[in-house]
Amino acid sequence: MQSIDNFNFAGKKAFVRVDFNVPLDENFNITDDTRIRAALPTLKKILADGGSVIIGSHLGRPKGVTDKYSLKHILKHVSELLGVDVQFANDCIGEEAGVKAAALQPGEALLLENLRFYAEEEGKPRGLAEDATDEEKKAAKKAVKESQKEFTKRLASYADCYVNDAFGTAHRAHASTALIADYFDADHKMFGYLMEKEVKAVEKVMNDITRPFTAIMGGSKVSSKIEIIENLLNKVDNLIITGGMTYTFTKAMGGKIGKSICEEDKLDLALDLMKKAKEKGVNLVLAVDAKIADDFSNDAKTAYADVDKIPDDWEGLDIGPKTIEIYADVIKKSKTILWNGPTGVFEFENFTDGSRAVGEAIVEATKNGAFSLVGGGDSVACVNKFGLASGVSYVSTGGGALLEAIEGKVLPGIAAIKGEPYK
Ligand code: AMP
């Protein structure tokens, strides 16, 4: 496989798929430019080599050309961060884009308009009538798949090589994230630096495991994490199931959980997961006590209770001190750690103790040589909120993509670069 470090971009044009899907306020100011900064090492390396870049990205979920989602709003900031005057093409596949891409000189950059202004990027039909028949839906799908080929070919035609640095969309088989790779041979397609780091981190927790391996899965619902839990049961030594999911397990075992969050229809599933853990020799770690509240609010009255003896009008909003000790002990003895999801309602200041303690235990284990990966939405918010991000081995930037990777799914954005099947 080609690597960005070994590739000399001098005199070459690179199509770089980035994830510039940044949040904007009502005046189109970028409120968090982390994703743009994350792609800078890749873009700068290409320009420094004497190459030029054609940058492709999506922004938001437009259903057609929409000013609100135009990448022109971020052009100035990208130019400032990159340190070059980035040009802009108002239409990613129009004549202007072709002319500007062809005229690019070494060290120059061109940002294409939002790729998702075209249905072909995602390959999903748009504008179908609500009462469309199955036949009509099928025909529309076929049509967009056909035109997607032309769209992809057009994007590929701008460049000599393809670099994918958009881990956030690696789980999508879109034109610019996967299909485009077919237009370049193995020597001319590669991961960008960000993508390379993400892929390595995922590899380390999924395939190159130093034991003991502990996964901490939090979050509100078991139903949204079933596939991940099932896949992890084949990999981990310890599985801490925490957060709102706790109470479905406790209730399934006959405990009293008051008005804590619970998925009544998943009680059997919880028991089944416990059985599977036992069969596979996985140490399933559940909470023994909870910080309970008389209302779902930061200002609620609080107390501690055994997790299976929560009074009727109370609910568990975080783990209690005994559980913190148990979790911390398991985590500190681990050599590979994966954390996804808080132990409680960490958005409320009074229910952050458990998540903070988990983060701190991970930092300590990391200091002692463990590899720790934090990712998938809320746990990233947790480590940032508690100022612990620099103490863990890797904080993933890809929410959905990371979750699919730990579910064991093939990510099209990765497979396409490796030349492996993904459909
Ligand atoms: P998820 O989006 O499934 O990863 O879940 C994260 C959300 O779960 C966060 O917004 C937490 O506030 C919520 N959560 C964690 N613990 C609890 C709990 N005990 N009761 C209700 N919600 C919870």
Coordinates of C-alpha atoms in Angstrom, one line a residue, residues 99-282:
V99 CA -10.3 24.7 -15.8
K100 CA -9.1 25.7 -12.3
A101 CA -7.9 22.3 -11.4
A102 CA -6.0 22.0 -14.7
A103 CA -4.3 25.4 -14.2
L104 CA -3.1 24.6 -10.6
Q105 CA 0.6 25.2 -10.2
P106 CA 2.8 23.5 -7.6
G107 CA 2.0 24.9 -4.1
E108 CA -1.5 25.9 -5.1
A109 CA -4.8 24.8 -3.7
L110 CA -8.4 24.6 -5.0
L111 CA -11.5 24.0 -2.8
L112 CA -14.4 22.5 -4.6
E113 CA -18.0 23.4 -3.7
N114 CA -19.9 21.0 -1.4
L115 CA -19.8 17.5 -3.0
R116 CA -23.2 16.7 -1.5
F117 CA -24.9 19.4 -3.6
Y118 CA -25.1 16.4 -6.0
A119 CA -27.1 13.3 -5.2
E120 CA -24.4 11.4 -7.0
E121 CA -22.0 11.9 -4.1
E122 CA -24.1 9.7 -1.8
G123 CA -25.6 7.7 -4.7
K124 CA -29.1 8.1 -3.3
P125 CA -32.0 9.4 -5.3
R126 CA -33.5 12.8 -4.3
G127 CA -36.8 14.5 -4.9
L128 CA -38.9 11.3 -5.1
A129 CA -42.6 11.8 -4.6
E130 CA -43.8 10.6 -1.2
D131 CA -46.2 8.2 -2.9
A132 CA -43.6 6.9 -5.3
T133 CA -44.1 3.2 -6.2
D134 CA -41.4 0.6 -5.6
E135 CA -40.8 0.5 -9.3
E136 CA -40.2 4.3 -9.4
K137 CA -37.9 4.1 -6.4
K138 CA -35.9 1.3 -8.1
A139 CA -35.7 3.2 -11.4
A140 CA -34.5 6.4 -9.5
K141 CA -31.9 4.5 -7.7
K142 CA -30.6 2.9 -10.8
A143 CA -30.5 6.3 -12.5
V144 CA -28.5 7.9 -9.7
K145 CA -26.1 5.0 -9.6
E146 CA -25.5 5.3 -13.4
S147 CA -24.9 9.1 -13.2
Q148 CA -22.7 8.5 -10.1
K149 CA -20.1 6.8 -12.3
E150 CA -19.8 10.0 -14.5
F151 CA -19.6 12.2 -11.4
T152 CA -16.9 10.1 -9.8
K153 CA -14.9 9.9 -13.0
R154 CA -15.1 13.7 -13.3
L155 CA -13.7 14.2 -9.8
A156 CA -11.0 11.7 -10.5
S157 CA -10.0 13.4 -13.7
Y158 CA -8.7 16.5 -11.9
A159 CA -5.8 14.7 -10.3
D160 CA -2.9 12.3 -10.6
C161 CA -3.4 10.8 -7.2
Y162 CA -6.1 10.3 -4.5
V163 CA -5.6 10.9 -0.8
N164 CA -8.4 10.1 1.7
D165 CA -8.1 12.0 4.9
A166 CA -11.8 11.9 5.9
F167 CA -12.1 9.3 8.6
G168 CA -15.5 10.8 9.7
T169 CA -17.0 9.5 6.4
A170 CA -14.9 6.3 6.1
H171 CA -18.0 4.2 6.8
R172 CA -19.8 5.6 3.7
A173 CA -19.3 4.2 0.2
H174 CA -19.7 7.6 -1.4
A175 CA -18.3 8.8 -4.7
S176 CA -15.4 10.8 -3.2
T177 CA -14.8 8.6 -0.1
A178 CA -14.5 5.2 -1.8
L179 CA -15.6 4.8 -5.4
I180 CA -13.1 7.4 -6.7
A181 CA -10.2 5.1 -5.5
D182 CA -11.0 2.8 -8.5
Y183 CA -9.6 5.4 -10.9
F184 CA -6.1 5.3 -9.4
D185 CA -3.7 2.4 -9.2
A186 CA -2.3 1.1 -5.9
D187 CA 0.7 3.4 -6.1
H188 CA -1.4 6.5 -6.5
K189 CA -4.0 6.2 -3.7
M190 CA -3.3 6.5 0.0
F191 CA -4.5 7.6 3.4
G192 CA -3.8 11.1 4.6
Y193 CA -2.0 11.5 8.0
L194 CA -5.2 11.8 10.0
M195 CA -6.8 8.7 8.4
E196 CA -3.6 6.8 8.9
K197 CA -3.6 7.6 12.6
E198 CA -7.2 6.6 13.0
V199 CA -6.7 3.3 11.1
K200 CA -3.7 2.4 13.2
A201 CA -5.6 3.2 16.5
V202 CA -8.5 1.0 15.4
E203 CA -6.2 -1.8 14.3
K204 CA -4.5 -1.7 17.7
V205 CA -7.7 -2.2 19.6
M206 CA -9.3 -4.6 17.2
N207 CA -6.5 -6.8 15.9
D208 CA -3.2 -6.1 17.6
I209 CA -4.3 -6.4 21.2
T210 CA -2.0 -6.3 24.3
R211 CA -3.9 -7.9 27.1
P212 CA -5.8 -7.4 29.4
F213 CA -8.1 -5.5 27.0
T214 CA -10.9 -3.6 28.7
A215 CA -13.8 -1.9 26.8
I216 CA -16.0 0.6 28.6
M217 CA -19.3 1.0 26.9
G218 CA -21.6 3.6 28.2
G219 CA -24.5 5.5 26.7
S220 CA -28.2 5.5 27.2
K221 CA -29.6 2.5 25.3
V222 CA -28.5 -1.2 24.9
S223 CA -30.4 -1.3 21.6
S224 CA -28.0 1.2 19.9
K225 CA -24.9 -0.8 21.1
I226 CA -25.9 -4.4 20.6
E227 CA -23.6 -5.1 17.6
I228 CA -20.7 -3.4 19.2
I229 CA -21.2 -5.3 22.5
E230 CA -21.5 -8.6 20.6
N231 CA -18.3 -8.0 18.6
L232 CA -16.4 -6.9 21.6
L233 CA -17.3 -10.0 23.5
N234 CA -15.1 -11.8 21.0
K235 CA -12.2 -9.5 21.7
V236 CA -12.0 -8.2 25.3
D237 CA -11.1 -9.6 28.6
N238 CA -13.2 -7.1 30.6
L239 CA -16.4 -5.4 29.4
I240 CA -17.7 -2.6 31.5
I241 CA -21.3 -1.9 30.5
T242 CA -22.3 1.4 32.1
G243 CA -24.4 4.6 31.7
G244 CA -28.1 4.3 31.1
M245 CA -27.7 0.7 29.9
T246 CA -27.0 -0.4 33.4
Y247 CA -30.6 -0.3 34.5
T248 CA -31.8 -2.6 31.7
F249 CA -29.4 -5.2 33.0
T250 CA -30.2 -4.6 36.6
K251 CA -34.0 -4.9 36.0
A252 CA -33.4 -8.1 33.9
M253 CA -31.7 -9.6 36.9
G254 CA -34.7 -8.8 39.1
G255 CA -33.4 -5.6 40.7
K256 CA -35.5 -2.5 41.6
I257 CA -34.5 0.4 39.5
G258 CA -37.1 3.0 40.4
K259 CA -37.8 5.3 37.4
S260 CA -34.3 4.9 35.9
I261 CA -34.0 4.7 32.1
C262 CA -34.8 1.1 31.0
E263 CA -35.6 -0.7 27.7
E264 CA -38.3 -3.0 28.8
D265 CA -38.2 -4.9 25.6
K266 CA -34.5 -5.6 25.9
L267 CA -34.5 -7.5 29.2
D268 CA -34.0 -10.8 27.5
L269 CA -31.3 -9.4 25.3
A270 CA -29.5 -8.2 28.4
L271 CA -29.6 -11.7 30.0
D272 CA -28.5 -13.2 26.7
L273 CA -25.5 -10.9 26.5
M274 CA -24.6 -11.9 30.1
K275 CA -24.8 -15.5 29.2
K276 CA -22.6 -15.0 26.1
A277 CA -20.0 -13.1 28.2
K278 CA -19.9 -16.0 30.6
E279 CA -19.5 -18.6 27.8
K280 CA -16.7 -16.6 26.2
G281 CA -14.9 -16.1 29.5
V282 CA -15.4 -12.3 29.4

